[in-house]
XYZ file of C-alpha atoms in Angstrom:
657
model
C 62.676 55.178 10.855
C 61.071 57.461 8.294
C 57.434 58.549 8.452
C 56.629 56.281 5.472
C 58.233 53.232 7.154
C 56.385 54.004 10.399
C 53.072 54.196 8.470
C 53.754 50.802 6.840
C 54.480 49.260 10.255
C 51.212 50.570 11.661
C 49.282 49.285 8.643
C 50.959 45.868 9.049
C 49.780 45.676 12.643
C 46.259 46.694 11.674
C 46.046 44.333 8.690
C 47.247 40.761 9.329
C 49.147 38.988 6.613
C 46.966 37.349 3.943
C 48.292 33.901 4.893
C 47.131 34.369 8.483
C 43.703 35.534 7.315
C 43.381 32.529 5.021
C 44.449 30.225 7.844
C 41.913 31.803 10.169
C 39.130 31.341 7.610
C 40.169 27.743 7.058
C 39.914 27.070 10.776
C 36.419 28.548 10.850
C 35.411 26.455 7.858
C 36.839 23.293 9.425
C 34.908 23.969 12.629
C 31.734 24.323 10.561
C 32.500 20.983 8.910
C 32.947 19.355 12.326
C 29.632 20.745 13.590
C 27.787 19.512 10.492
C 29.295 16.025 10.741
C 28.477 15.850 14.452
C 24.817 16.833 14.210
C 23.742 15.765 10.723
C 23.273 12.109 11.817
C 20.590 13.303 14.278
C 18.392 14.885 11.608
C 15.745 12.121 11.680
C 15.529 11.257 15.379
C 11.769 11.942 15.512
C 10.853 11.078 11.943
C 9.028 7.862 11.087
C 7.786 4.796 12.957
C 9.319 1.429 12.114
C 7.506 -1.704 13.306
C 10.440 -3.972 12.455
C 14.090 -3.484 13.367
C 14.102 -0.245 15.348
C 11.837 -1.137 18.265
C 12.976 -4.767 18.117
C 16.569 -3.796 18.884
C 15.564 -1.264 21.519
C 13.425 -3.946 23.209
C 16.450 -6.251 23.279
C 18.486 -3.458 24.850
C 15.885 -2.661 27.495
C 15.039 -6.264 28.349
C 18.514 -7.707 27.818
C 18.995 -11.184 29.246
C 17.941 -14.779 28.745
C 14.538 -14.146 30.336
C 13.099 -12.049 27.500
C 15.617 -12.516 24.654
C 16.431 -15.393 22.401
C 19.840 -16.585 23.745
C 21.077 -17.006 20.180
C 20.735 -13.258 19.501
C 21.783 -12.290 23.020
C 25.175 -13.944 22.633
C 25.707 -13.462 18.894
C 25.360 -9.663 19.378
C 26.435 -9.571 23.012
C 28.520 -6.370 23.225
C 26.036 -4.321 21.213
C 23.317 -5.430 23.648
C 25.496 -4.482 26.618
C 26.140 -1.008 25.185
C 22.474 -0.633 24.213
C 21.344 -1.676 27.683
C 23.593 0.997 29.179
C 22.139 3.632 26.834
C 18.584 2.612 27.752
C 19.337 3.425 31.386
C 20.331 7.022 30.608
C 17.912 9.934 30.742
C 15.471 9.672 27.868
C 16.513 6.071 27.173
C 12.938 4.939 27.650
C 11.709 6.895 24.611
C 12.181 6.291 20.917
C 13.573 9.747 20.216
C 15.975 9.521 23.167
C 17.403 6.192 22.029
C 17.646 7.527 18.470
C 19.837 10.338 19.795
C 22.129 8.018 21.741
C 22.583 5.516 18.930
C 22.856 8.313 16.352
C 25.915 9.644 18.178
C 27.804 6.506 17.120
C 27.313 7.613 13.527
C 28.606 11.074 14.485
C 31.635 9.389 16.051
C 32.280 7.482 12.832
C 32.129 10.601 10.670
C 34.333 12.686 12.964
C 36.914 9.927 13.469
C 37.155 9.368 9.732
C 37.358 13.115 9.074
C 40.222 13.752 11.501
C 42.142 10.668 10.373
C 41.856 11.702 6.735
C 42.860 15.324 7.341
C 45.454 14.938 10.111
C 47.142 11.674 9.124
C 46.472 11.123 5.411
C 46.712 14.883 4.750
C 43.641 15.062 2.566
C 42.271 18.521 1.756
C 39.719 19.401 4.417
C 36.904 19.978 1.933
C 37.536 16.633 0.233
C 37.403 14.758 3.534
C 34.231 16.606 4.524
C 32.460 15.828 1.262
C 33.488 12.187 1.584
C 32.129 11.919 5.127
C 28.947 13.776 4.179
C 28.476 11.320 1.329
C 28.956 8.428 3.778
C 26.396 9.898 6.194
C 23.892 10.378 3.393
C 24.129 6.696 2.461
C 23.493 5.463 6.012
C 20.172 3.796 5.232
C 20.323 1.428 8.211
C 18.489 2.513 11.406
C 20.910 3.555 14.128
C 19.045 1.163 16.432
C 20.999 -1.643 14.758
C 23.913 -0.912 17.033
C 25.657 -4.150 16.115
C 26.262 -2.577 12.683
C 27.466 0.847 13.764
C 29.517 -0.412 16.702
C 31.141 -2.818 14.243
C 31.993 0.062 11.913
C 33.441 2.115 14.776
C 35.726 -0.701 15.924
C 36.809 -1.513 12.355
C 37.658 2.129 11.676
C 39.628 2.440 14.932
C 41.350 -0.862 14.119
C 42.454 0.451 10.715
C 43.733 3.700 12.203
C 45.730 1.836 14.855
C 46.996 -0.648 12.287
C 48.090 2.187 9.996
C 50.044 3.876 12.801
C 51.447 0.574 14.037
C 52.842 -0.357 10.631
C 54.003 3.013 9.323
C 55.501 4.198 12.622
C 56.448 0.802 14.076
C 54.311 1.137 17.206
C 53.625 -2.286 18.674
C 50.974 -1.028 21.098
C 48.950 0.197 18.099
C 49.039 -3.275 16.555
C 47.965 -4.720 19.893
C 45.091 -2.213 20.000
C 44.076 -3.152 16.439
C 43.841 -6.775 17.548
C 41.742 -5.736 20.540
C 39.256 -3.969 18.240
C 38.913 -6.995 15.965
C 38.558 -9.380 18.898
C 35.899 -7.225 20.536
C 34.022 -7.097 17.242
C 33.447 -10.857 17.387
C 31.341 -10.212 20.498
C 29.632 -7.198 18.914
C 28.357 -9.501 16.160
C 29.551 -13.069 15.798
C 29.406 -12.859 12.000
C 32.274 -10.343 12.231
C 34.688 -13.296 12.327
C 35.711 -12.735 8.658
C 37.141 -9.355 9.708
C 40.209 -11.302 10.821
C 41.119 -11.090 7.112
C 42.251 -7.507 7.814
C 45.536 -9.122 8.878
C 46.161 -9.302 5.108
C 46.868 -5.563 5.247
C 49.672 -6.241 7.752
C 51.215 -8.983 5.644
C 50.868 -7.004 2.419
C 52.565 -3.959 3.949
C 55.495 -6.068 5.163
C 55.821 -7.597 1.693
C 55.836 -4.116 0.113
C 58.475 -2.947 2.606
C 60.609 -6.017 1.929
C 60.393 -5.493 -1.845
C 61.445 -1.838 -1.482
C 64.425 -2.795 0.666
C 65.412 -5.537 -1.760
C 65.005 -3.251 -4.786
C 67.162 -0.563 -3.179
C 69.843 -3.121 -2.381
C 69.817 -2.192 1.295
C 70.358 -4.935 3.843
C 67.786 -4.968 6.636
C 70.197 -4.908 9.566
C 67.514 -4.794 12.242
C 65.487 -7.881 11.402
C 64.601 -10.103 8.490
C 61.351 -10.236 6.571
C 59.909 -13.257 8.353
C 60.883 -11.901 11.760
C 59.119 -8.603 11.092
C 55.946 -10.145 9.671
C 55.832 -12.634 12.530
C 56.281 -9.887 15.135
C 53.520 -7.743 13.636
C 51.175 -10.717 13.410
C 51.841 -11.804 16.986
C 51.116 -8.350 18.407
C 47.775 -8.268 16.578
C 46.981 -11.832 17.642
C 47.887 -11.076 21.255
C 45.423 -8.168 21.376
C 42.777 -10.299 19.649
C 43.059 -13.195 22.105
C 43.402 -10.980 25.187
C 40.120 -9.156 24.690
C 38.328 -12.400 23.808
C 39.590 -13.999 27.018
C 38.369 -11.040 29.096
C 34.954 -10.924 27.418
C 34.410 -14.689 27.562
C 35.288 -14.630 31.242
C 32.679 -11.927 31.899
C 30.054 -13.928 29.980
C 30.963 -17.064 31.939
C 30.605 -15.279 35.264
C 27.223 -13.808 34.315
C 25.529 -16.508 32.240
C 27.801 -19.529 32.188
C 30.010 -20.350 29.223
C 27.819 -23.315 28.320
C 24.914 -20.964 27.606
C 27.115 -18.983 25.225
C 28.237 -22.108 23.363
C 24.633 -23.313 23.065
C 23.508 -19.962 21.652
C 26.313 -19.888 19.065
C 25.613 -23.483 18.061
C 22.035 -22.471 17.297
C 23.414 -19.572 15.242
C 25.287 -22.015 12.999
C 22.235 -24.254 12.764
C 19.890 -21.430 11.716
C 21.112 -21.564 8.091
C 18.884 -24.620 7.651
C 15.796 -22.389 7.877
C 17.410 -19.040 6.915
C 19.233 -20.086 3.745
C 20.162 -16.486 2.868
C 22.636 -16.565 5.785
C 24.658 -19.402 4.265
C 28.205 -18.256 3.353
C 27.822 -19.401 -0.252
C 24.514 -17.531 -0.630
C 25.996 -14.329 0.808
C 29.126 -14.428 -1.367
C 27.291 -15.363 -4.552
C 24.754 -12.614 -3.882
C 27.544 -10.014 -3.668
C 29.287 -11.262 -6.799
C 26.010 -11.371 -8.720
C 25.237 -7.745 -7.870
C 28.623 -6.538 -9.133
C 28.360 -8.623 -12.298
C 24.864 -7.298 -13.010
C 26.076 -3.707 -12.666
C 28.861 -4.216 -15.182
C 26.057 -3.378 -17.639
C 26.189 0.232 -16.466
C 29.934 0.396 -15.845
C 30.799 -0.773 -19.351
C 28.423 1.676 -21.016
C 29.725 4.593 -18.962
C 33.241 3.567 -19.980
C 32.187 3.733 -23.632
C 31.520 7.468 -23.243
C 35.019 7.998 -21.823
C 36.711 5.858 -24.486
C 34.803 7.632 -27.264
C 36.037 10.933 -25.865
C 39.596 9.585 -25.677
C 39.525 8.620 -29.357
C 38.032 11.971 -30.339
C 40.766 13.861 -28.476
C 43.423 11.674 -30.107
C 42.101 12.679 -33.549
C 41.912 16.372 -32.660
C 45.439 16.187 -31.228
C 46.709 14.790 -34.513
C 44.931 17.601 -36.417
C 46.505 20.241 -34.153
C 49.985 18.962 -34.956
C 49.461 19.161 -38.715
C 47.440 22.361 -38.916
C 48.902 25.485 -37.387
C 45.520 27.243 -37.165
C 43.857 24.485 -35.146
C 43.554 26.386 -31.850
C 39.810 26.611 -32.349
C 39.702 22.794 -32.580
C 41.398 22.490 -29.195
C 38.851 24.827 -27.631
C 36.007 23.022 -29.372
C 37.249 19.621 -28.191
C 37.179 20.877 -24.594
C 33.621 22.043 -25.018
C 32.656 18.712 -26.536
C 34.338 16.953 -23.606
C 32.017 18.777 -21.217
C 29.058 17.960 -23.470
C 30.167 14.326 -23.384
C 29.761 14.263 -19.600
C 26.352 15.867 -19.913
C 25.366 13.334 -22.572
C 26.305 10.528 -20.209
C 24.046 12.036 -17.534
C 21.191 12.317 -20.037
C 21.690 8.662 -20.941
C 21.634 7.599 -17.287
C 18.528 9.683 -16.625
C 16.816 8.822 -19.909
C 13.948 6.979 -18.204
C 13.392 9.968 -15.898
C 13.485 12.364 -18.835
C 11.103 10.170 -20.830
C 8.588 10.276 -18.005
C 9.089 14.009 -17.566
C 8.370 14.854 -21.212
C 5.730 12.200 -21.830
C 2.972 14.487 -20.419
C 0.998 11.550 -19.084
C 1.386 9.396 -22.199
C 2.459 5.771 -21.862
C 6.130 5.498 -22.814
C 8.165 2.447 -23.729
C 9.749 0.977 -20.613
C 13.383 2.055 -20.362
C 15.815 0.656 -17.751
C 16.035 3.232 -14.976
C 19.396 4.025 -13.409
C 18.311 6.161 -10.460
C 14.862 7.154 -9.269
C 13.866 10.622 -8.097
C 11.707 9.009 -5.389
C 14.264 9.778 -2.694
C 12.293 8.023 0.036
C 13.228 4.680 -1.605
C 16.452 2.734 -2.162
C 16.023 3.041 -5.932
C 17.324 6.596 -5.763
C 20.782 5.566 -4.557
C 21.277 1.842 -5.136
C 22.727 1.703 -8.651
C 24.840 4.873 -8.280
C 26.018 3.540 -4.913
C 27.081 0.169 -6.313
C 28.961 1.867 -9.159
C 30.626 4.108 -6.573
C 31.781 0.978 -4.727
C 33.087 -0.470 -7.986
C 34.934 2.783 -8.689
C 36.431 2.665 -5.181
C 37.688 -0.898 -5.620
C 39.064 -0.125 -9.088
C 40.986 2.901 -7.806
C 42.290 0.933 -4.808
C 43.593 -1.864 -7.046
C 45.258 0.627 -9.394
C 47.015 2.390 -6.526
C 48.097 -0.896 -4.910
C 49.899 -2.023 -8.060
C 51.061 1.410 -9.258
C 54.894 1.444 -9.213
C 55.135 5.113 -8.168
C 52.645 4.865 -5.306
C 54.102 5.155 -1.798
C 53.841 2.184 0.537
C 51.639 4.236 2.897
C 49.183 4.896 0.080
C 49.292 1.251 -0.957
C 48.461 0.345 2.645
C 45.443 2.625 2.917
C 44.278 1.486 -0.535
C 44.417 -2.137 0.566
C 42.534 -1.306 3.754
C 39.772 0.425 1.805
C 39.478 -2.554 -0.548
C 39.230 -5.001 2.360
C 36.608 -2.927 4.172
C 34.376 -2.676 1.092
C 34.561 -6.443 0.541
C 34.355 -7.608 4.161
C 31.569 -5.333 5.397
C 28.882 -7.207 3.451
C 30.063 -10.663 4.557
C 27.992 -11.984 7.450
C 24.850 -10.149 6.407
C 21.882 -11.279 4.323
C 21.404 -7.728 2.985
C 23.632 -8.179 -0.055
C 25.734 -5.142 -0.885
C 23.761 -2.742 1.317
C 26.093 -2.970 4.373
C 29.061 -1.799 2.283
C 27.041 1.233 1.170
C 26.358 1.940 4.847
C 30.053 1.947 5.787
C 31.855 4.431 3.528
C 33.463 6.477 6.308
C 36.925 5.646 5.010
C 36.116 4.650 1.433
C 34.101 7.815 0.676
C 36.872 10.345 1.447
C 39.492 8.024 -0.080
C 37.680 7.797 -3.416
C 37.122 11.544 -3.681
C 40.741 12.149 -2.674
C 42.060 9.891 -5.429
C 39.671 11.445 -7.967
C 40.842 14.918 -6.924
C 44.492 13.911 -7.406
C 43.652 12.429 -10.800
C 41.984 15.681 -11.857
C 45.011 17.736 -10.761
C 47.936 15.593 -11.817
C 46.997 13.562 -14.890
C 47.074 15.375 -18.203
C 48.241 14.296 -21.641
C 50.572 11.479 -22.596
C 52.089 10.411 -25.911
C 52.011 6.752 -26.883
C 53.395 5.825 -30.314
C 53.202 9.479 -31.418
C 49.508 9.580 -30.506
C 48.505 12.197 -27.963
C 46.136 10.731 -25.373
C 44.295 13.180 -23.151
C 42.751 12.445 -19.758
C 40.277 15.312 -20.235
C 37.335 13.178 -21.487
C 37.843 10.805 -18.552
C 37.800 13.797 -16.220
C 34.569 15.053 -17.759
C 32.825 11.681 -17.449
C 34.184 11.153 -13.919
C 33.100 14.628 -12.832
C 29.617 14.103 -14.258
C 29.330 10.756 -12.470
C 30.442 12.224 -9.122
C 28.059 15.177 -9.481
C 25.237 12.725 -10.158
C 26.257 10.679 -7.095
C 26.231 13.725 -4.840
C 22.838 14.780 -6.140
C 21.293 11.350 -5.612
C 23.050 10.554 -2.329
C 22.464 13.942 -0.690
C 18.741 13.984 -1.414
C 18.425 10.340 -0.402
C 20.114 11.153 2.902
C 17.868 14.158 3.461
C 14.613 12.323 2.696
C 15.009 8.606 3.400
C 14.112 7.118 6.792
C 13.940 3.341 7.201
C 10.544 1.821 7.959
C 9.677 -1.804 7.178
C 12.318 -2.212 4.467
C 11.254 0.907 2.585
C 11.139 4.623 3.295
C 8.847 6.817 5.382
C 6.210 8.811 3.523
C 3.595 11.350 4.633
C 4.879 11.522 8.208
C 2.565 14.236 9.529
C 0.729 12.519 12.414
C 1.593 11.792 16.063
C 0.615 9.387 18.853
C -0.241 11.151 22.090
C -1.193 8.301 24.434
C 2.025 6.196 24.235
C 4.860 7.884 26.211
C 7.607 6.044 24.306
C 6.412 7.579 21.026
C 6.017 11.184 22.173
C 7.031 13.619 19.428
C 7.491 10.921 16.758
C 6.100 11.771 13.328
C 4.444 8.982 11.320
C 1.829 8.460 8.635
C -1.859 8.664 9.457
C -2.540 4.919 9.341
C 0.195 4.061 11.832
C -0.859 6.920 14.073
C -4.423 5.613 14.150
C -3.417 1.980 14.722
C -0.972 2.815 17.505
C -3.346 5.294 19.190
C -6.121 2.693 19.302
C -3.788 -0.028 20.573
C -2.219 2.337 23.112
C -5.651 3.278 24.439
C -6.552 -0.396 24.879
C -3.254 -1.198 26.648
C -3.748 1.714 29.019
C -7.375 0.880 29.806
C -6.547 -2.778 30.477
C -3.350 -1.886 32.395
C -1.236 -4.202 30.262
C 2.010 -2.211 30.391
C 4.742 -4.361 31.922
C 2.903 -7.622 31.116
C 4.769 -10.189 29.028
C 3.703 -10.442 25.401
C 3.950 -12.931 22.548
C 4.170 -11.074 19.232
C 3.630 -12.777 15.903
C 3.957 -11.138 12.535
C 6.196 -8.311 11.433
C 5.444 -6.225 14.539
C 8.345 -6.912 16.966
C 8.756 -3.214 17.804
C 5.553 -3.286 19.865
C 7.504 -4.792 22.746
C 9.455 -1.549 23.187
C 6.733 0.865 22.136
C 4.141 -0.606 24.535
C 6.723 -1.425 27.240
C 5.693 -5.072 27.276
C 8.659 -7.502 27.554
C 8.595 -10.507 25.276
C 7.841 -13.915 26.722
C 10.696 -15.437 24.685
C 11.414 -13.725 21.327
C 9.875 -10.435 20.116
C 10.301 -11.419 16.449
C 9.197 -15.013 16.537
C 8.253 -15.243 12.847
C 11.826 -14.634 11.653
C 13.322 -17.458 9.580
C 16.384 -17.477 11.826
C 14.158 -18.464 14.758
C 13.441 -22.121 14.080
C 10.109 -23.882 14.493
C 11.796 -26.425 16.763
C 12.994 -23.693 19.124
C 9.588 -22.006 19.128
C 7.936 -25.304 20.049
C 10.289 -25.583 23.022
C 9.635 -21.982 24.091
C 5.859 -22.391 23.830
C 6.058 -25.578 25.878
C 8.082 -23.763 28.542
C 5.529 -20.928 28.546
C 2.651 -23.380 28.955
C 4.469 -25.037 31.845
C 5.039 -21.665 33.527
C 1.316 -20.874 33.120
C 0.395 -24.165 34.823
C 2.715 -23.458 37.740
C 1.514 -19.853 38.159
C -2.163 -19.207 37.508
C -1.582 -15.442 37.408
C 0.988 -15.713 34.631
C -0.659 -15.386 31.218
C 1.205 -13.563 28.428
C -0.783 -11.282 26.117
C -0.689 -12.328 22.451
C -0.691 -9.703 19.686
C -0.882 -10.862 16.082
C -0.507 -8.931 12.843
C -3.602 -8.640 10.658
C -2.260 -10.795 7.809
C -2.228 -13.903 9.996
C -5.655 -13.148 11.453
C -7.018 -12.652 7.932
C -5.516 -15.953 6.837
C -6.986 -17.653 9.908
C -10.496 -16.391 9.208
C -10.665 -16.418 5.395
C -7.894 -18.667 4.094
C -5.813 -18.098 0.948
C -8.456 -16.107 -0.903
C -8.888 -13.564 1.911
C -5.127 -13.188 2.138
C -4.852 -12.440 -1.565
C -7.522 -9.753 -1.283
C -5.360 -7.685 1.077
C -4.003 -4.588 -0.649
C -0.248 -4.241 -0.940
C 0.512 -7.847 0.025
C 2.920 -9.333 -2.502
C 2.950 -12.939 -3.688
C 6.182 -13.667 -1.814
C 4.673 -12.535 1.499
C 1.477 -14.518 0.837
C 3.464 -17.702 0.213
C 5.570 -17.021 3.290
C 2.451 -16.880 5.492
C 0.843 -19.954 3.884
C 4.013 -22.041 4.246
C 4.859 -20.810 7.757
C 5.639 -23.789 10.032
C 5.527 -21.789 13.278
C 2.076 -20.260 12.853
C 0.282 -23.617 13.430
C 2.355 -24.084 16.602
C 1.128 -20.772 17.987
C -2.465 -21.585 16.986
C -2.261 -24.890 18.810
C -0.898 -23.159 21.901
C -3.704 -20.572 21.792
C -6.371 -23.283 21.503
C -4.906 -25.332 24.348
C -4.709 -22.277 26.613
C -8.128 -20.974 25.546
C -7.020 -17.608 24.107
C -9.758 -15.429 22.616
C -9.612 -12.176 20.602
C -10.172 -9.204 22.889
C -9.252 -6.233 20.669
C -8.781 -5.677 16.961
C -8.162 -2.809 14.546
C -6.819 -2.491 11.032
C -3.342 -3.759 11.964
C -3.312 -5.668 15.261
C -5.441 -8.267 17.051
C -4.963 -8.875 20.777
C -5.696 -12.301 22.270
C -6.027 -12.866 26.008
């Protein structure tokens, strides 16, 4: 070996190959992505106080059982209550921030599971999968306390992963596991029954496989089409029925199967009072939202089509004029300007307000608000993103050159987007909350479109995809801007977002370290002081009004239903529960539940309709809801018969004892 060769060998040992360095950096970057996805869902664990869903669900977890819960909700969300009850028994499970951590980890699990499936199995670029999962996390508007939602999403995602492996690699135990996930989901939330439609992905894949075999002229020597589709279906069905049998047996041993049937029967009957839960209302609501947003989709498409026509004209000029290179460069610049023009059009109401300098401007339809604490900042872009996802999935399903594996995952994404919103009265919002597969998929397909689709000649006319790429890029940039800031700022509280969360409550242990606005801090501090002075912690409570979270925050178990003014809780059932409470009070003179009522009802009681209309911030719909409430007179009658009197009052709550 010469001296020069020896020097090169030493330098090679000192300086690793560029490929190894790049691989090392990629590993570091992937680890950073994993850390972000794991901890980003915990960013708001101590931010904001919600008097509705958050504490209501945590109260159901802590006081799980027929004694303090409405049996209808106990059994219709049984597994989520079991898991929540387990979490409440862990260290810190008796505090709001502690439970927010535990339930937030389910969102972390969703993001990480989706990320590794997309990168390891679907072979997406790591950065694309990360951006897709980050987008999904940013759109998680729903409080993590609603475990029946996030546990549903976890089981659906695991089901799809197992189903994908079971079909593409012919693993029967994976199909059995997919059935187990879907069966368990019925006990997580009974309205998950429509998820059984995911079996369509199995049938569709077998049809695609059969068509490929038939087209290639290859005889399927192992088994026929109907044998294969029947075998796949039976393995899924076997897993589905097995887990249901096990779970129903456990419910029977603990509560009696008759109690479960009675609770589910009431669930079906609740649509009489809660009409927004009727299947027709839910489906029509979804369809109406998509139809309404065709207004925006069509107009965005006009920008792309205008660019397509412009590029066709410039392409024709280039062919006939040898010195037209400058036109090609100019058309590219104009393509970029086209995307920017589309953004200006979408944000025209924002720009009008920005440059109006306080002057009154003509009302212009707003596409996306910059008030990132509200849904308006993400709703329309989010719905268009869902429409883009479904459009891409349909194109890939019917594209002749698309592999059967890609057709399968496209069909799964389409089914998840459509099925997630069924069973909820929140319209399209649940689908926006469950983009852990659809988010990365959509960005992945857009990335492949940007890389692989160029120009094509049709009838001697050159059609360029560049204007579509410009418009699509501008739309995705706008989505990331709106979604990321929404995710950073928005925290659910009473159907809207948290604002001015700078105050704390010091005298309620459950709320230690929780930031909230000044009004809530004052109301809760005053109520907490009263509860402590009167030693009411642990006493049963009857809550009426939109204040069900007080059961968990004050550690006072509900006498029958923490959210007794919900439409899904019928007046007939409340009459029965109040009668049972009155009977228990007669049998035990020491038993007397505390009653806490929201100020709106107390105002209506003392001043009638006119006093109710004088309350600031109370909309006409809420006023009519209180006036027409059939359960409020039942509670008043109970309070009069049992001689309840107001004992404490502040700007939000009145306590009767």
